[in-house]
């Protein structure tokens, strides 16, 4: 049921304040006078000790689910102190990459039925790793075959392009980081800030959704383009990859997510006065580096669209003619949840304006059950 919406993708983008609330329901405890702020993941509580003892946490998934893991990686590394690596499921299998008994392997999948991810799960089980699932589908193959896990509880996702599952996956992985971080005194302040940030997230997503019309106007400008580059780094490298994936899969426009730190190692050659470039430059520890990236793109007359934190328009677009999109600020590790929303809206509007099928992009299936 699409309710008041024309497409499922549109509905699923707009219901993210609610889906995120459901994802967190009963799992975050903001204590009263004596209770500390903590997180409770029922499916993991008996396994946290084993996870904390593991030598490595390896995230395994495909497409958007892989991107969500990439978005959560920095906070997992920070709060767990355990090395975190990433694997695209098919690539792990192609290489028969090393998975050890001392590893915690986390399988991320909205459907819980993706063939590549399931095959990687069988492989990790054979190699003796602790296998944890993060899935949206109760009773799915991945939920059943993992040793333990967390349901993201985002509600059924019908549009082929994953939107609300992505943001709920990031939130679950941030909660996973908090749970693994446990009660380490050294990071208590940070953990409490992240928990407060999680509580505030649904209302900030509601706020960023107000950019709908602005993103529709931007889509009108980009309607006839051949290509769109998306630059991000740090917490928002994943946002760049995921934004580009949305644009290419539904709007059928070439788009590429680029790690801004790699700019001078190749991508800069593409920059001219015609190619549109979307730069994510919200406030975090990488902000000044992103400012200098913008200056360099500007010096080469790049056609810039800059996403920045509210109030920062003047400091990201010095004397320039770039288009600016201002978003609300969240705790740095949760900012990817905010920042993806305008890109989801852009992909949606571009698709409708270009006359393509939004909910069932050509050649794609919601659940990829063959290799
Ligand atoms: C569970 C109930 C929820 C109830 C809550 C009350 C289910 C599905 N969930 O939620 O309805 O409101 O207790 O305390 O009945 N699991 C995997 N692999 C996965 C995902 C999950 O093995 O990929 C396992 C978990 O380890 C756990 C079970 O499935 O044993 C349920 O997981 P989850 O729904 O996340 O647990 P709760 O949030 O505690
Ligand atoms: C992109 C998209 C795909 C899926 C991928 C994995 O919008 O939907 O990239 O993310 O096929 O699917 P799940 O998460 O079901 O394993």
GROMACS .gro file of C-alpha atoms and ligand atoms in nm:
model
  426
    1UNK     CA    1   0.000   0.000   0.000
    2UNK     CA    2   0.157   0.324  -0.118
    3UNK     CA    3  -0.083   0.543   0.079
    4UNK     CA    4  -0.050   0.903  -0.035
    5UNK     CA    5   0.263   0.833  -0.237
    6UNK     CA    6   0.303   0.761  -0.606
    7UNK     CA    7   0.585   0.513  -0.571
    8UNK     CA    8   0.718   0.276  -0.306
    9UNK     CA    9   1.064   0.428  -0.326
   10UNK     CA   10   0.915   0.770  -0.250
   11UNK     CA   11   0.712   0.628   0.039
   12UNK     CA   12   1.011   0.443   0.180
   13UNK     CA   13   1.233   0.752   0.164
   14UNK     CA   14   0.971   0.960   0.344
   15UNK     CA   15   0.894   0.705   0.613
   16UNK     CA   16   1.252   0.696   0.742
   17UNK     CA   17   1.178   0.896   1.059
   18UNK     CA   18   0.933   0.617   1.153
   19UNK     CA   19   1.142   0.321   1.031
   20UNK     CA   20   1.443   0.449   1.228
   21UNK     CA   21   1.228   0.486   1.538
   22UNK     CA   22   1.115   0.124   1.502
   23UNK     CA   23   1.473   0.007   1.451
   24UNK     CA   24   1.574   0.163   1.783
   25UNK     CA   25   1.259   0.076   1.979
   26UNK     CA   26   1.334  -0.106   2.305
   27UNK     CA   27   1.705  -0.114   2.227
   28UNK     CA   28   1.827   0.218   2.364
   29UNK     CA   29   1.815   0.296   2.731
   30UNK     CA   30   1.860   0.655   2.837
   31UNK     CA   31   1.877   0.609   3.211
   32UNK     CA   32   1.711   0.818   3.478
   33UNK     CA   33   1.908   0.944   3.777
   34UNK     CA   34   2.120   0.634   3.833
   35UNK     CA   35   2.088   0.429   3.515
   36UNK     CA   36   2.356   0.485   3.255
   37UNK     CA   37   2.281   0.532   2.887
   38UNK     CA   38   2.317   0.192   2.725
   39UNK     CA   39   2.214  -0.017   2.433
   40UNK     CA   40   2.052  -0.359   2.446
   41UNK     CA   41   2.054  -0.589   2.145
   42UNK     CA   42   1.860  -0.895   2.258
   43UNK     CA   43   1.996  -1.117   1.981
   44UNK     CA   44   2.360  -1.049   2.073
   45UNK     CA   45   2.370  -1.026   2.450
   46UNK     CA   46   2.490  -1.385   2.497
   47UNK     CA   47   2.759  -1.345   2.230
   48UNK     CA   48   2.915  -1.009   2.313
   49UNK     CA   49   3.199  -1.166   2.514
   50UNK     CA   50   3.299  -1.381   2.218
   51UNK     CA   51   3.276  -1.086   1.980
   52UNK     CA   52   3.495  -0.872   2.207
   53UNK     CA   53   3.758  -1.146   2.212
   54UNK     CA   54   3.771  -1.180   1.835
   55UNK     CA   55   4.085  -1.076   1.648
   56UNK     CA   56   3.893  -0.907   1.369
   57UNK     CA   57   3.541  -0.811   1.270
   58UNK     CA   58   3.474  -0.864   0.902
   59UNK     CA   59   3.164  -0.720   0.736
   60UNK     CA   60   3.030  -0.907   0.437
   61UNK     CA   61   2.753  -0.792   0.203
   62UNK     CA   62   2.661  -0.665  -0.145
   63UNK     CA   63   2.549  -0.334  -0.292
   64UNK     CA   64   2.374  -0.105  -0.050
   65UNK     CA   65   2.427  -0.343   0.242
   66UNK     CA   66   2.802  -0.327   0.180
   67UNK     CA   67   2.783   0.053   0.168
   68UNK     CA   68   2.601   0.061   0.502
   69UNK     CA   69   2.883  -0.141   0.661
   70UNK     CA   70   3.136   0.101   0.515
   71UNK     CA   71   2.944   0.392   0.671
   72UNK     CA   72   2.952   0.226   1.014
   73UNK     CA   73   3.312   0.109   0.998
   74UNK     CA   74   3.474   0.416   1.159
   75UNK     CA   75   3.254   0.409   1.471
   76UNK     CA   76   3.297   0.032   1.500
   77UNK     CA   77   3.674   0.068   1.488
   78UNK     CA   78   3.665   0.354   1.735
   79UNK     CA   79   3.440   0.197   1.996
   80UNK     CA   80   3.544  -0.167   1.967
   81UNK     CA   81   3.919  -0.121   1.928
   82UNK     CA   82   3.909  -0.432   1.708
   83UNK     CA   83   4.032  -0.421   1.346
   84UNK     CA   84   3.734  -0.401   1.111
   85UNK     CA   85   3.761  -0.515   0.751
   86UNK     CA   86   3.510  -0.514   0.466
   87UNK     CA   87   3.431  -0.775   0.205
   88UNK     CA   88   3.201  -0.767  -0.094
   89UNK     CA   89   3.057  -1.119  -0.074
   90UNK     CA   90   3.133  -1.222  -0.432
   91UNK     CA   91   3.490  -1.095  -0.408
   92UNK     CA   92   3.557  -1.284  -0.084
   93UNK     CA   93   3.443  -1.601  -0.260
   94UNK     CA   94   3.633  -1.529  -0.582
   95UNK     CA   95   3.954  -1.495  -0.381
   96UNK     CA   96   3.866  -1.759  -0.124
   97UNK     CA   97   3.995  -1.492   0.115
   98UNK     CA   98   4.107  -1.586   0.465
   99UNK     CA   99   3.840  -1.625   0.735
  100UNK     CA  100   3.952  -1.761   1.071
  101UNK     CA  101   3.798  -1.913   1.383
  102UNK     CA  102   3.904  -1.600   1.571
  103UNK     CA  103   3.700  -1.378   1.337
  104UNK     CA  104   3.354  -1.238   1.389
  105UNK     CA  105   3.194  -1.232   1.044
  106UNK     CA  106   2.893  -1.000   1.014
  107UNK     CA  107   2.655  -1.066   0.724
  108UNK     CA  108   2.453  -0.764   0.624
  109UNK     CA  109   2.150  -0.817   0.401
  110UNK     CA  110   1.811  -0.650   0.375
  111UNK     CA  111   1.641  -0.951   0.217
  112UNK     CA  112   1.845  -1.215   0.398
  113UNK     CA  113   1.834  -1.419   0.077
  114UNK     CA  114   2.112  -1.276  -0.144
  115UNK     CA  115   2.296  -1.570  -0.302
  116UNK     CA  116   2.646  -1.421  -0.285
  117UNK     CA  117   2.605  -1.328   0.081
  118UNK     CA  118   2.457  -1.668   0.166
  119UNK     CA  119   2.744  -1.848  -0.009
  120UNK     CA  120   2.993  -1.634   0.183
  121UNK     CA  121   2.807  -1.729   0.503
  122UNK     CA  122   2.841  -2.101   0.426
  123UNK     CA  123   3.210  -2.039   0.362
  124UNK     CA  124   3.262  -1.853   0.692
  125UNK     CA  125   3.071  -2.122   0.883
  126UNK     CA  126   3.299  -2.390   0.734
  127UNK     CA  127   3.600  -2.185   0.843
  128UNK     CA  128   3.475  -2.170   1.201
  129UNK     CA  129   3.407  -1.795   1.240
  130UNK     CA  130   3.135  -1.661   1.470
  131UNK     CA  131   2.867  -1.559   1.217
  132UNK     CA  132   2.639  -1.266   1.299
  133UNK     CA  133   2.346  -1.156   1.081
  134UNK     CA  134   2.205  -0.807   1.033
  135UNK     CA  135   1.891  -0.849   0.830
  136UNK     CA  136   1.547  -0.700   0.776
  137UNK     CA  137   1.368  -1.027   0.714
  138UNK     CA  138   1.269  -1.251   1.003
  139UNK     CA  139   1.293  -1.617   0.903
  140UNK     CA  140   1.518  -1.544   0.602
  141UNK     CA  141   1.802  -1.781   0.516
  142UNK     CA  142   2.068  -1.551   0.658
  143UNK     CA  143   1.870  -1.494   0.979
  144UNK     CA  144   1.833  -1.871   1.022
  145UNK     CA  145   2.186  -1.977   0.936
  146UNK     CA  146   2.383  -1.720   1.137
  147UNK     CA  147   2.474  -1.802   1.498
  148UNK     CA  148   2.307  -1.485   1.621
  149UNK     CA  149   2.216  -1.143   1.495
  150UNK     CA  150   1.998  -0.836   1.492
  151UNK     CA  151   1.682  -0.771   1.293
  152UNK     CA  152   1.681  -0.413   1.169
  153UNK     CA  153   1.299  -0.394   1.191
  154UNK     CA  154   1.269  -0.131   0.916
  155UNK     CA  155   0.945  -0.283   0.787
  156UNK     CA  156   0.899  -0.443   0.445
  157UNK     CA  157   1.095  -0.267   0.171
  158UNK     CA  158   0.929  -0.299  -0.168
  159UNK     CA  159   1.110  -0.057  -0.399
  160UNK     CA  160   1.402  -0.239  -0.560
  161UNK     CA  161   1.635   0.045  -0.463
  162UNK     CA  162   1.716   0.010  -0.096
  163UNK     CA  163   1.656   0.330   0.101
  164UNK     CA  164   1.508   0.291   0.449
  165UNK     CA  165   1.693  -0.039   0.501
  166UNK     CA  166   2.023   0.145   0.442
  167UNK     CA  167   1.964   0.400   0.717
  168UNK     CA  168   1.835   0.135   0.958
  169UNK     CA  169   2.137  -0.086   0.888
  170UNK     CA  170   2.370   0.202   0.978
  171UNK     CA  171   2.179   0.264   1.301
  172UNK     CA  172   2.195  -0.105   1.397
  173UNK     CA  173   2.568  -0.112   1.330
  174UNK     CA  174   2.618   0.202   1.541
  175UNK     CA  175   2.427   0.024   1.819
  176UNK     CA  176   2.648  -0.281   1.761
  177UNK     CA  177   2.954  -0.059   1.809
  178UNK     CA  178   2.805   0.072   2.135
  179UNK     CA  179   2.728  -0.282   2.253
  180UNK     CA  180   3.078  -0.410   2.177
  181UNK     CA  181   3.231  -0.099   2.335
  182UNK     CA  182   3.045  -0.205   2.649
  183UNK     CA  183   3.141  -0.019   2.960
  184UNK     CA  184   3.489   0.101   2.877
  185UNK     CA  185   3.536   0.413   3.089
  186UNK     CA  186   3.767   0.577   2.835
  187UNK     CA  187   3.492   0.604   2.575
  188UNK     CA  188   3.192   0.656   2.800
  189UNK     CA  189   3.141   1.019   2.702
  190UNK     CA  190   3.156   0.938   2.335
  191UNK     CA  191   2.913   0.648   2.376
  192UNK     CA  192   2.665   0.872   2.556
  193UNK     CA  193   2.695   1.133   2.282
  194UNK     CA  194   2.625   0.866   2.019
  195UNK     CA  195   2.321   0.744   2.214
  196UNK     CA  196   2.189   1.100   2.244
  197UNK     CA  197   2.257   1.137   1.871
  198UNK     CA  198   2.054   0.825   1.797
  199UNK     CA  199   1.759   0.958   1.997
  200UNK     CA  200   1.770   1.283   1.797
  201UNK     CA  201   1.807   1.116   1.459
  202UNK     CA  202   1.441   1.064   1.354
  203UNK     CA  203   1.357   1.433   1.403
  204UNK     CA  204   1.666   1.537   1.206
  205UNK     CA  205   1.571   1.302   0.923
  206UNK     CA  206   1.228   1.462   0.925
  207UNK     CA  207   1.398   1.798   0.888
  208UNK     CA  208   1.625   1.692   0.601
  209UNK     CA  209   1.325   1.547   0.415
  210UNK     CA  210   1.202   1.905   0.378
  211UNK     CA  211   1.465   1.938   0.104
  212UNK     CA  212   1.235   1.739  -0.125
  213UNK     CA  213   1.142   2.032  -0.349
  214UNK     CA  214   1.500   2.160  -0.358
  215UNK     CA  215   1.620   1.819  -0.474
  216UNK     CA  216   1.346   1.809  -0.736
  217UNK     CA  217   1.469   2.147  -0.866
  218UNK     CA  218   1.824   2.013  -0.875
  219UNK     CA  219   1.702   1.702  -1.062
  220UNK     CA  220   1.548   1.931  -1.325
  221UNK     CA  221   1.888   2.090  -1.378
  222UNK     CA  222   2.059   1.753  -1.411
  223UNK     CA  223   1.793   1.576  -1.615
  224UNK     CA  224   1.991   1.561  -1.941
  225UNK     CA  225   2.335   1.492  -1.794
  226UNK     CA  226   2.533   1.183  -1.886
  227UNK     CA  227   2.721   1.152  -1.562
  228UNK     CA  228   2.741   1.269  -1.201
  229UNK     CA  229   3.042   1.235  -0.971
  230UNK     CA  230   2.990   1.223  -0.595
  231UNK     CA  231   3.287   1.310  -0.371
  232UNK     CA  232   3.300   1.208  -0.005
  233UNK     CA  233   3.551   1.102   0.258
  234UNK     CA  234   3.572   0.976   0.617
  235UNK     CA  235   3.228   0.900   0.757
  236UNK     CA  236   3.078   1.003   0.424
  237UNK     CA  237   3.285   0.801   0.180
  238UNK     CA  238   3.001   0.550   0.200
  239UNK     CA  239   2.749   0.828   0.132
  240UNK     CA  240   2.929   0.903  -0.194
  241UNK     CA  241   2.922   0.537  -0.302
  242UNK     CA  242   2.561   0.488  -0.197
  243UNK     CA  243   2.438   0.815  -0.353
  244UNK     CA  244   2.604   0.721  -0.682
  245UNK     CA  245   2.460   0.369  -0.666
  246UNK     CA  246   2.107   0.511  -0.621
  247UNK     CA  247   2.148   0.749  -0.917
  248UNK     CA  248   2.280   0.482  -1.150
  249UNK     CA  249   2.038   0.206  -1.057
  250UNK     CA  250   1.711   0.398  -1.072
  251UNK     CA  251   1.779   0.709  -1.284
  252UNK     CA  252   1.989   0.503  -1.528
  253UNK     CA  253   2.253   0.777  -1.530
  254UNK     CA  254   2.621   0.702  -1.494
  255UNK     CA  255   2.736   0.804  -1.151
  256UNK     CA  256   3.047   0.732  -0.953
  257UNK     CA  257   3.124   0.772  -0.585
  258UNK     CA  258   3.478   0.897  -0.533
  259UNK     CA  259   3.692   0.901  -0.221
  260UNK     CA  260   3.797   1.267  -0.211
  261UNK     CA  261   4.143   1.173  -0.084
  262UNK     CA  262   4.199   0.996  -0.415
  263UNK     CA  263   4.110   1.301  -0.624
  264UNK     CA  264   4.463   1.381  -0.738
  265UNK     CA  265   4.534   1.018  -0.812
  266UNK     CA  266   4.316   1.014  -1.121
  267UNK     CA  267   3.961   1.155  -1.098
  268UNK     CA  268   4.079   1.518  -1.118
  269UNK     CA  269   4.149   1.461  -1.488
  270UNK     CA  270   3.772   1.435  -1.547
  271UNK     CA  271   3.696   1.779  -1.408
  272UNK     CA  272   3.589   2.048  -1.656
  273UNK     CA  273   3.317   2.312  -1.678
  274UNK     CA  274   3.051   2.066  -1.791
  275UNK     CA  275   3.058   1.760  -1.564
  276UNK     CA  276   2.840   1.801  -1.253
  277UNK     CA  277   3.016   1.713  -0.926
  278UNK     CA  278   2.840   1.662  -0.595
  279UNK     CA  279   3.068   1.719  -0.295
  280UNK     CA  280   2.975   1.615   0.058
  281UNK     CA  281   3.136   1.859   0.300
  282UNK     CA  282   2.945   1.847   0.627
  283UNK     CA  283   3.120   1.927   0.956
  284UNK     CA  284   3.349   1.661   1.096
  285UNK     CA  285   3.721   1.605   1.140
  286UNK     CA  286   3.766   1.600   0.759
  287UNK     CA  287   3.593   1.933   0.696
  288UNK     CA  288   3.900   2.146   0.627
  289UNK     CA  289   4.039   1.883   0.391
  290UNK     CA  290   3.707   1.885   0.205
  291UNK     CA  291   3.720   2.266   0.188
  292UNK     CA  292   4.050   2.244   0.010
  293UNK     CA  293   3.913   1.979  -0.229
  294UNK     CA  294   3.631   2.220  -0.315
  295UNK     CA  295   3.882   2.498  -0.381
  296UNK     CA  296   4.082   2.275  -0.613
  297UNK     CA  297   3.773   2.162  -0.802
  298UNK     CA  298   3.667   2.522  -0.823
  299UNK     CA  299   4.006   2.625  -0.960
  300UNK     CA  300   3.944   2.380  -1.246
  301UNK     CA  301   3.601   2.535  -1.304
  302UNK     CA  302   3.414   2.227  -1.180
  303UNK     CA  303   3.032   2.248  -1.178
  304UNK     CA  304   2.988   2.202  -0.805
  305UNK     CA  305   2.692   2.106  -0.592
  306UNK     CA  306   2.802   2.111  -0.229
  307UNK     CA  307   2.625   1.949   0.064
  308UNK     CA  308   2.720   2.124   0.387
  309UNK     CA  309   2.604   2.170   0.744
  310UNK     CA  310   2.338   2.435   0.803
  311UNK     CA  311   2.498   2.778   0.820
  312UNK     CA  312   2.817   2.674   0.638
  313UNK     CA  313   2.719   2.788   0.286
  314UNK     CA  314   2.960   3.081   0.293
  315UNK     CA  315   3.255   2.874   0.415
  316UNK     CA  316   3.217   2.599   0.154
  317UNK     CA  317   3.149   2.817  -0.145
  318UNK     CA  318   3.395   3.102  -0.112
  319UNK     CA  319   3.329   3.349  -0.391
  320UNK     CA  320   3.211   3.058  -0.600
  321UNK     CA  321   2.901   2.996  -0.802
  322UNK     CA  322   2.830   2.650  -0.663
  323UNK     CA  323   2.487   2.529  -0.562
  324UNK     CA  324   2.465   2.457  -0.189
  325UNK     CA  325   2.246   2.209  -0.004
  326UNK     CA  326   2.235   2.265   0.371
  327UNK     CA  327   2.157   1.975   0.602
  328UNK     CA  328   2.108   1.949   0.979
  329UNK     CA  329   2.408   1.840   1.182
  330UNK     CA  330   2.414   1.508   1.369
  331UNK     CA  331   2.681   1.331   1.576
  332UNK     CA  332   2.960   1.279   1.320
  333UNK     CA  333   2.927   0.900   1.298
  334UNK     CA  334   2.551   0.933   1.238
  335UNK     CA  335   2.579   1.209   0.978
  336UNK     CA  336   2.573   0.951   0.691
  337UNK     CA  337   2.210   0.876   0.786
  338UNK     CA  338   2.121   1.243   0.728
  339UNK     CA  339   2.341   1.296   0.425
  340UNK     CA  340   2.209   1.008   0.216
  341UNK     CA  341   1.852   1.143   0.225
  342UNK     CA  342   1.898   1.432  -0.023
  343UNK     CA  343   2.078   1.193  -0.259
  344UNK     CA  344   1.792   0.942  -0.232
  345UNK     CA  345   1.550   1.225  -0.316
  346UNK     CA  346   1.767   1.338  -0.606
  347UNK     CA  347   1.780   0.984  -0.750
  348UNK     CA  348   1.404   0.951  -0.709
  349UNK     CA  349   1.319   1.280  -0.883
  350UNK     CA  350   1.575   1.227  -1.159
  351UNK     CA  351   1.413   0.892  -1.234
  352UNK     CA  352   1.059   1.028  -1.248
  353UNK     CA  353   1.166   1.325  -1.461
  354UNK     CA  354   1.358   1.101  -1.699
  355UNK     CA  355   1.052   0.879  -1.729
  356UNK     CA  356   1.200   0.556  -1.594
  357UNK     CA  357   1.044   0.293  -1.371
  358UNK     CA  358   1.124   0.396  -1.013
  359UNK     CA  359   1.025   0.086  -0.822
  360UNK     CA  360   1.149  -0.173  -1.071
  361UNK     CA  361   1.456  -0.048  -1.252
  362UNK     CA  362   1.531  -0.230  -1.573
  363UNK     CA  363   1.729  -0.556  -1.539
  364UNK     CA  364   1.728  -0.554  -1.156
  365UNK     CA  365   1.553  -0.772  -0.897
  366UNK     CA  366   1.478  -0.694  -0.534
  367UNK     CA  367   1.633  -1.011  -0.408
  368UNK     CA  368   1.931  -1.144  -0.601
  369UNK     CA  369   1.905  -1.519  -0.544
  370UNK     CA  370   2.147  -1.626  -0.816
  371UNK     CA  371   2.521  -1.558  -0.843
  372LIG     C1  372   1.303  -1.018   2.006
  372LIG     C2  373   1.179  -1.047   1.920
  372LIG     C3  374   1.086  -0.929   1.923
  372LIG     C4  375   1.051  -0.895   2.069
  372LIG     C5  376   1.177  -0.876   2.152
  372LIG     C6  377   1.138  -0.863   2.298
  372LIG     C7  378   1.174  -1.183   1.714
  372LIG     C8  379   1.214  -1.198   1.571
  372LIG     N1  380   1.218  -1.074   1.782
  372LIG     O1  381   1.370  -0.903   1.949
  372LIG     O2  382   0.968  -0.958   1.849
  372LIG     O3  383   0.975  -0.777   2.074
  372LIG     O4  384   1.264  -0.989   2.139
  372LIG     O5  385   1.247  -0.871   2.380
  372LIG     O6  386   1.105  -1.268   1.766
  372LIG     N2  387   1.905  -1.354   1.471
  372LIG     C9  388   1.999  -1.428   1.400
  372LIG     N3  389   2.042  -1.379   1.281
  372LIG    C10  390   1.996  -1.263   1.224
  372LIG    C11  391   1.901  -1.187   1.297
  372LIG    C12  392   1.859  -1.235   1.422
  372LIG     O7  393   2.042  -1.534   1.445
  372LIG     O8  394   2.038  -1.228   1.114
  372LIG    C13  395   1.855  -1.406   1.601
  372LIG    C14  396   1.902  -1.327   1.722
  372LIG     O9  397   2.026  -1.370   1.771
  372LIG    C15  398   1.789  -1.354   1.820
  372LIG    C16  399   1.666  -1.367   1.730
  372LIG    O10  400   1.714  -1.395   1.600
  372LIG    O11  401   1.809  -1.475   1.884
  372LIG    C17  402   1.581  -1.242   1.728
  372LIG    O12  403   1.659  -1.128   1.692
  372LIG     P1  404   1.603  -0.979   1.713
  372LIG    O13  405   1.465  -0.973   1.657
  372LIG    O14  406   1.701  -0.882   1.666
  372LIG    O15  407   1.598  -0.980   1.873
  372LIG     P2  408   1.527  -0.878   1.973
  372LIG    O16  409   1.552  -0.737   1.933
  372LIG    O17  410   1.566  -0.922   2.109
  373LIG     C1  411   2.064  -0.119  -0.421
  373LIG     C2  412   2.023  -0.252  -0.385
  373LIG     C3  413   2.120  -0.365  -0.399
  373LIG     C4  414   2.112  -0.452  -0.272
  373LIG     C5  415   2.198  -0.577  -0.288
  373LIG     C6  416   2.202  -0.659  -0.159
  373LIG     O1  417   1.962  -0.028  -0.398
  373LIG     O2  418   1.912  -0.270  -0.343
  373LIG     O3  419   2.249  -0.318  -0.421
  373LIG     O4  420   2.154  -0.375  -0.164
  373LIG     O5  421   2.146  -0.656  -0.391
  373LIG     O6  422   2.073  -0.695  -0.119
  373LIG     P1  423   2.044  -0.747   0.028
  373LIG     O7  424   2.068  -0.634   0.121
  373LIG     O8  425   1.901  -0.790   0.025
  373LIG     O9  426   2.139  -0.861   0.052
   0.00000   0.00000   0.00000
